[in-house]
Coordinates of C-alpha atoms in Angstrom, one line a residue:
X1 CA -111.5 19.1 54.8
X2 CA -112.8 19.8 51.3
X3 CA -110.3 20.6 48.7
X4 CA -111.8 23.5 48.1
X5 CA -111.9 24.5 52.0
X6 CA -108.9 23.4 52.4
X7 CA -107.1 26.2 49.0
X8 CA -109.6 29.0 49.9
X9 CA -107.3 30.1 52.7
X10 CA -104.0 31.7 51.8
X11 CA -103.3 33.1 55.3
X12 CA -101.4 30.9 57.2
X13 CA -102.9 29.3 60.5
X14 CA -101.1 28.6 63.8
X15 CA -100.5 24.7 63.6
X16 CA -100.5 23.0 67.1
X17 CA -99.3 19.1 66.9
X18 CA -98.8 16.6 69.6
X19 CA -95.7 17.5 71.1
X20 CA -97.2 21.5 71.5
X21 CA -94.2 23.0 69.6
X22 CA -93.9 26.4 69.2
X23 CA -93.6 28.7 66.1
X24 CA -95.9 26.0 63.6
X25 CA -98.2 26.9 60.6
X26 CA -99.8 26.0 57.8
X27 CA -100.8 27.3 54.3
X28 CA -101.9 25.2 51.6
X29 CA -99.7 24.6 48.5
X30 CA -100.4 23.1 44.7
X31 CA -97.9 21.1 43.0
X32 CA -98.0 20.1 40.0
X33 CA -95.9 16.6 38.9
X34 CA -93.4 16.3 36.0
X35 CA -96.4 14.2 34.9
X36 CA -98.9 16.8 35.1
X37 CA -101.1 15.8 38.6
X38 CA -102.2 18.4 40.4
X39 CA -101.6 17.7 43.9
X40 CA -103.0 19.9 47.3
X41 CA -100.7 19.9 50.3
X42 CA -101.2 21.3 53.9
X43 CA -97.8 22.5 53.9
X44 CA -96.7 23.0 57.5
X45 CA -94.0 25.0 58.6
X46 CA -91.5 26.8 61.2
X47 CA -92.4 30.5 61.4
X48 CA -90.4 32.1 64.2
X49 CA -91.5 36.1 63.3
X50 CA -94.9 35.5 61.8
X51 CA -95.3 39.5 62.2
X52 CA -92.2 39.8 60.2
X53 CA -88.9 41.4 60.2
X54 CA -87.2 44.7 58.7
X55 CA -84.2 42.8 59.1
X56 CA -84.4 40.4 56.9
X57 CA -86.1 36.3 56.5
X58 CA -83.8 33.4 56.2
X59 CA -85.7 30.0 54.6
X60 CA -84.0 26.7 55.5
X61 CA -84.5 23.7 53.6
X62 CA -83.7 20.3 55.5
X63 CA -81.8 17.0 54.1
X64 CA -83.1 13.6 53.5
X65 CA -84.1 12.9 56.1
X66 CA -84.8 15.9 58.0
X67 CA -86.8 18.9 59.2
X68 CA -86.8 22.3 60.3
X69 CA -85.7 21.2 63.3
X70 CA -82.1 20.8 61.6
X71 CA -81.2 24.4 62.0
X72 CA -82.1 24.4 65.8
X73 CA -79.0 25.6 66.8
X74 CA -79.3 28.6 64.0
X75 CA -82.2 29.8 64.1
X76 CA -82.2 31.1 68.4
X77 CA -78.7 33.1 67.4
X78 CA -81.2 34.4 64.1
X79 CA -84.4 35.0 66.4
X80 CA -82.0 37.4 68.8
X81 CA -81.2 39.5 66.0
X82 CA -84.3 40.0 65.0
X83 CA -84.3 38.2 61.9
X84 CA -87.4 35.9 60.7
X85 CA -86.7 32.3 59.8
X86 CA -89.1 30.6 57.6
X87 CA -88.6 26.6 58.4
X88 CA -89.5 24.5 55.3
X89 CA -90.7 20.9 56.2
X90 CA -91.1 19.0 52.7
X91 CA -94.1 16.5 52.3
X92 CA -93.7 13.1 54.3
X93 CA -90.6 14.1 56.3
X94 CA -92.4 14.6 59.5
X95 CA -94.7 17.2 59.3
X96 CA -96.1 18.2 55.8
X97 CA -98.8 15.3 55.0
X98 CA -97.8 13.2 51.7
X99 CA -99.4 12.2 48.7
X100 CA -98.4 8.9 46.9
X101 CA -99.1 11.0 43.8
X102 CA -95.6 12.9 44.5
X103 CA -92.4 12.2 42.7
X104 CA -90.0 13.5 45.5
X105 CA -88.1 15.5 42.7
X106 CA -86.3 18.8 42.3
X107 CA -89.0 20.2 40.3
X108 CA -91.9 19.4 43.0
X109 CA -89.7 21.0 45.5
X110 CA -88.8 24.5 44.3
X111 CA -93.0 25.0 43.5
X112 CA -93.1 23.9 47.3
X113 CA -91.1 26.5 48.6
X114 CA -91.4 29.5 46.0
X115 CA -95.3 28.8 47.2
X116 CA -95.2 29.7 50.4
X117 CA -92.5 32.2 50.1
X118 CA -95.2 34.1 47.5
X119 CA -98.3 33.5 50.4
X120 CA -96.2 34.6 52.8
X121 CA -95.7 37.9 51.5
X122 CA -91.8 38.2 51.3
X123 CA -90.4 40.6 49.0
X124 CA -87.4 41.4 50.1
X125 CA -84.2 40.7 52.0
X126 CA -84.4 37.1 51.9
X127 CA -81.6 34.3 52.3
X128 CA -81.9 30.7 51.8
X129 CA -80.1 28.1 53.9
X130 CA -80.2 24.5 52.8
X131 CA -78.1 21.7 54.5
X132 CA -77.5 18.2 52.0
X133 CA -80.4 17.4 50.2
X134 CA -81.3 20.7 50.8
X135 CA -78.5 22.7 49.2
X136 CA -80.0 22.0 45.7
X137 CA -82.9 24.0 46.7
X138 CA -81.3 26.9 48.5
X139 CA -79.2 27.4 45.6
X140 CA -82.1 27.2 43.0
X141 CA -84.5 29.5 45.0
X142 CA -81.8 32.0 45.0
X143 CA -81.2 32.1 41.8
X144 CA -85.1 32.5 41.0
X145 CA -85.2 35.0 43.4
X146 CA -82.5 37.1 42.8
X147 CA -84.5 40.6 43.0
X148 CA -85.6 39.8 46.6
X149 CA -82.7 37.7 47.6
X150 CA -79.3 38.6 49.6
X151 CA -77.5 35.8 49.2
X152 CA -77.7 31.7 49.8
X153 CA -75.8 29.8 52.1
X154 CA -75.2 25.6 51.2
X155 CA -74.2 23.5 54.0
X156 CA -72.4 20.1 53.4
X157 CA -74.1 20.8 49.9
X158 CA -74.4 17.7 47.3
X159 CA -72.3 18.2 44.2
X160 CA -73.2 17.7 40.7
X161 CA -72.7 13.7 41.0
X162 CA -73.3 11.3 43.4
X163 CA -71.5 11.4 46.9
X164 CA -70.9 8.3 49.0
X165 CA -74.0 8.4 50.7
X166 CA -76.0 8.7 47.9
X167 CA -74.6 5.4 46.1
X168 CA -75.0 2.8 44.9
X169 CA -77.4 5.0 42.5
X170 CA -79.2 1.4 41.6
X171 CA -79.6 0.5 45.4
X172 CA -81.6 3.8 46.5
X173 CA -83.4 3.5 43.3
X174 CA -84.5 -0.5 44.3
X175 CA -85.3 0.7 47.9
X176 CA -87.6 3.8 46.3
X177 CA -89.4 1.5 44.2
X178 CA -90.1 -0.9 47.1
X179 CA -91.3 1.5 49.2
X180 CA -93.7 2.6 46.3
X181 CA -95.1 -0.3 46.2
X182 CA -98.0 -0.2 48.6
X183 CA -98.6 -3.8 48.5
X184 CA -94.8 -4.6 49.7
X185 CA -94.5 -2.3 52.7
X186 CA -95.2 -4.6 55.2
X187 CA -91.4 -5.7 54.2
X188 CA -90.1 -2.2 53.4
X189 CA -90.8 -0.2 56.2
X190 CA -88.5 -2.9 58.7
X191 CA -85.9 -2.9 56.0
X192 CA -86.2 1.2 55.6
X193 CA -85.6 1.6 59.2
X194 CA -83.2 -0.8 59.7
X195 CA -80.9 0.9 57.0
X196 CA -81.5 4.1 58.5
X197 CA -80.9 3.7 62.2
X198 CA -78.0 1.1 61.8
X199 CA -76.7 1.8 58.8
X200 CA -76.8 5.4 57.7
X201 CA -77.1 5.9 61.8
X202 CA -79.9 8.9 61.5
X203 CA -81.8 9.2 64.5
X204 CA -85.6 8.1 63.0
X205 CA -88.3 6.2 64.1
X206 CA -90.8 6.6 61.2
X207 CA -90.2 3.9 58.6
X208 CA -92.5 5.5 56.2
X209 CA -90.1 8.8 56.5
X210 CA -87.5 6.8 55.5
X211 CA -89.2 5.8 52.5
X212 CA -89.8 9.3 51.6
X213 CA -85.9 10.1 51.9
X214 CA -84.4 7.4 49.6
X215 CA -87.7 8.6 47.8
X216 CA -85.9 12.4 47.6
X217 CA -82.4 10.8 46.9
X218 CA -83.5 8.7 44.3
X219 CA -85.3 11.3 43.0
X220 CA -81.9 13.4 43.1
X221 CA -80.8 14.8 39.3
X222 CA -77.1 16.5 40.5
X223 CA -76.8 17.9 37.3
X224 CA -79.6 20.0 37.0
X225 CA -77.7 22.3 39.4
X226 CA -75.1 23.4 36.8
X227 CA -77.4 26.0 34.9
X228 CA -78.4 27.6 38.1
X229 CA -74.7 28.3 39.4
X230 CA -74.3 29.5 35.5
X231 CA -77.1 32.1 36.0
X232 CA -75.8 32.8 39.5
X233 CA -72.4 33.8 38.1
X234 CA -73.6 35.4 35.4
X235 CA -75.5 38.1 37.4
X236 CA -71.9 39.5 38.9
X237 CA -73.7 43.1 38.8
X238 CA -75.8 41.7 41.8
X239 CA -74.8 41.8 45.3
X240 CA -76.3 38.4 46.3
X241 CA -73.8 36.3 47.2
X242 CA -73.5 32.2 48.3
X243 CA -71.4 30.8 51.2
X244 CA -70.8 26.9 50.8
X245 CA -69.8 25.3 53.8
X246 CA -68.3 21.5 53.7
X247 CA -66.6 19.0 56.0
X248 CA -63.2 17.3 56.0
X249 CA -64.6 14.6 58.3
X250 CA -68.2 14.4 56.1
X251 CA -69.0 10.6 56.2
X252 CA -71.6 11.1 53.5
X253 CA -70.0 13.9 50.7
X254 CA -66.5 13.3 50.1
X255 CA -64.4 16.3 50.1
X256 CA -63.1 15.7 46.0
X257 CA -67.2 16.3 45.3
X258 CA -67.7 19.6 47.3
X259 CA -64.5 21.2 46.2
X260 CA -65.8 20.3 42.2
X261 CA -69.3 21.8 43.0
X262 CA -67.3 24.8 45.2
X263 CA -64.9 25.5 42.0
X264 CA -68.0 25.5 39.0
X265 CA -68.9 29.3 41.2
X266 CA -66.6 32.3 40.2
X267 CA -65.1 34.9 41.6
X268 CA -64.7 32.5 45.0
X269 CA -62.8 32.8 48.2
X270 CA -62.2 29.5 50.0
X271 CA -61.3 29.7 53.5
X272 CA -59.9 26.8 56.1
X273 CA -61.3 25.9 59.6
X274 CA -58.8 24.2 60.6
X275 CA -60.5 23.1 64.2
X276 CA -63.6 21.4 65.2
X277 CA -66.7 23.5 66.2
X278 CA -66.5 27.0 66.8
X279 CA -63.5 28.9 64.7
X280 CA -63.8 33.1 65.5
X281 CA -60.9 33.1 63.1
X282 CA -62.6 31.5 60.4
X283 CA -65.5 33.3 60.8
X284 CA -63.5 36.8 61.0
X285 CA -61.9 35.6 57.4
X286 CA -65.2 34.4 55.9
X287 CA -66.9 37.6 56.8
X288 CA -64.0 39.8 55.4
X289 CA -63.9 38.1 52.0
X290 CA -68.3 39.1 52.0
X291 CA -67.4 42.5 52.9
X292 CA -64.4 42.8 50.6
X293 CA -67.9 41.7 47.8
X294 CA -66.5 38.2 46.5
X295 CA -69.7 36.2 45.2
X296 CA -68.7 33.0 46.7
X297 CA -67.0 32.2 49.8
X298 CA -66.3 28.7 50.5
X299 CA -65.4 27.0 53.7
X300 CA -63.2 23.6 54.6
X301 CA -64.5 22.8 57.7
X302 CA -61.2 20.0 58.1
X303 CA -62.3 18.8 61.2
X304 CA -66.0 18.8 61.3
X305 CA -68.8 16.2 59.8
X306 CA -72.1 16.3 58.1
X307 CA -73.9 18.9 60.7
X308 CA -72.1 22.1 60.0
X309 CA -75.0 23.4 60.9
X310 CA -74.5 22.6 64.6
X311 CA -70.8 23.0 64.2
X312 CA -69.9 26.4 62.6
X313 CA -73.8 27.5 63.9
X314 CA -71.8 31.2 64.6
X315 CA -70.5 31.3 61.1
X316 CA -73.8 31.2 59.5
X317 CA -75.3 33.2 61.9
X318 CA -72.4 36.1 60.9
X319 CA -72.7 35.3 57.3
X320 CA -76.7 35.8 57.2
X321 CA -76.1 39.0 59.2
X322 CA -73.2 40.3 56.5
X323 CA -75.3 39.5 53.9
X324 CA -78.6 41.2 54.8
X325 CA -76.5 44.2 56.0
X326 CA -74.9 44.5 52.4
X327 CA -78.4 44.4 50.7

């Protein structure tokens, strides 16, 4: 396809890959590098109410690595109340094609998303759900959204400095730059998905996805996230709120990082799961203290890991609700 063919459409087009999974489009996106390239994506991407929804649109943003697929056990509980979820699947992670021209950074992201948001027609009632990786942009798109948006949920967000799984800093960085160099990924691709699948023990079979991710973490500037959460606090007349979700048991973001990033938000609530999965009584307190109109609510998960999404799954779900109900 011409790349003029290819950016005349702005409608998005039912997307059918090999495995026939449902809900799929595409819409092309432009975005433009910190070093000023220009570069056309066929972004495709999870659409589960294409028709729309007066209840509201939640827009997930995966980790590194991940997918939309990392809110599968969220979005069915959404889909049954009628609310639209918009699955964001970043370039090289599985489904959006890649260009080597890319940096993989914070900046290229939030273009990516606030693109197809825009084409997509959504103007109000919107939340943002990211999980790791994907908390940065959740809380960004928020914030530049904050006349359409309800509120933001983070799960097992990063922090403003590195977590465990993201360091050595140097290490990810070597690994990045081997990957990027084209010549050298006969070697890097093995290595990639050694690390990966034994290591990091992600379930991936794409080598070139795993250069992608340490791509995206090495990519990673934590501190860029300060200014947002200062504009987010700032804007107290609002009623868009953010729930932050972390893990005792996380064996990639140490608690000592979440609870920094979970105390830089004001006016916050912090509430304890003190059980593994499922917690009606945390959920009951996490939804009082949205009702009750604190900004931020955050949750220790003590015994859960890095998938709170799978974990609390009915905890989101009611926070989404409460939130687009409020708004």
């Amino acid at each position: 396809m011409t790349e003029e063919a290819l950016h005349d459409k702005h409608i998005a087009k039912v997307f059918v890959n090999a495995k026939a999974e449902p809900n799929l489009y595409t819409l092309p996106v432009t975005v433009t590098t910190i070093a000023g390239e220009v570069v056309h994506v066929l972004a495709v991407f999870q659409d589960t109410k294409p028709e729309g929804s007066a209840k509201g649109t939640v827009v997930t943003a995966h980790g590194a690595p991940g997918s939309h697929k990392d809110f599968k056990y969220v979005y069915p509980k959404l889909e049954e109340q009628d609310v639209r979820v918009i699955g964001i699947n970043f370039p090289g992670c599985g489904y959006t094609e890649y260009d080597e021209r890319l940096k993989n950074d914070n900046h290229e992201r939030v273009q990516f998303v606030q693109q197809i948001i825009e084409k997509l027609g959504i103007d109000e009632k919107l939340i943002f759900i990211g999980h790791s990786r994907g908390s940065e942009n959740c809380l960004k798109m928020a914030v530049n959204n904050l006349d359409i948006c309800s509120g933001f949920i983070s799960v097992n967000p990063i922090g403003i400095r590195a977590h465990k799984g993201g360091r050595p800093v140097f290490f990810f960085e070597f690994l990045a730059l081997l990957w990027r160099l084209t010549w050298l990924r006969w070697f890097a691709r093995p290595l990639l998905l050694f690390i990966y699948q034994n290591v990091a023990k992600f379930k991936i079979s794409d080598p070139d996805v795993c250069g992608v991710a340490v791509n995206l973490m090495s990519g990673l500037d934590y501190s860029d996230a300060i200014p947002f959460i200062g504009r987010f606090n700032d804007h107290s007349k609002t009623n868009v709120q953010g729930v932050l979700l972390y893990g005792g048991n996380d064996f990639l973001i140490e608690r000592s990082v979440s609870k920094e990033f979970f105390g830089l938000f004001e006016d916050s609530v912090e509430v304890t799961s003190p059980i593994h999965g499922a917690d009606p009584n945390a959920t009951t307190e996490a939804i009082a203290a949205l009702k009750a109109g604190h900004k931020t609510i955050g949750v220790f998960c003590k015994k859960d890991g890095h998938f709170l999404q799978k974990d609390k799954a009915d905890l989101i779900v009611e926070s989404v609700l409460t939130m687009l109900k409020a708004n």
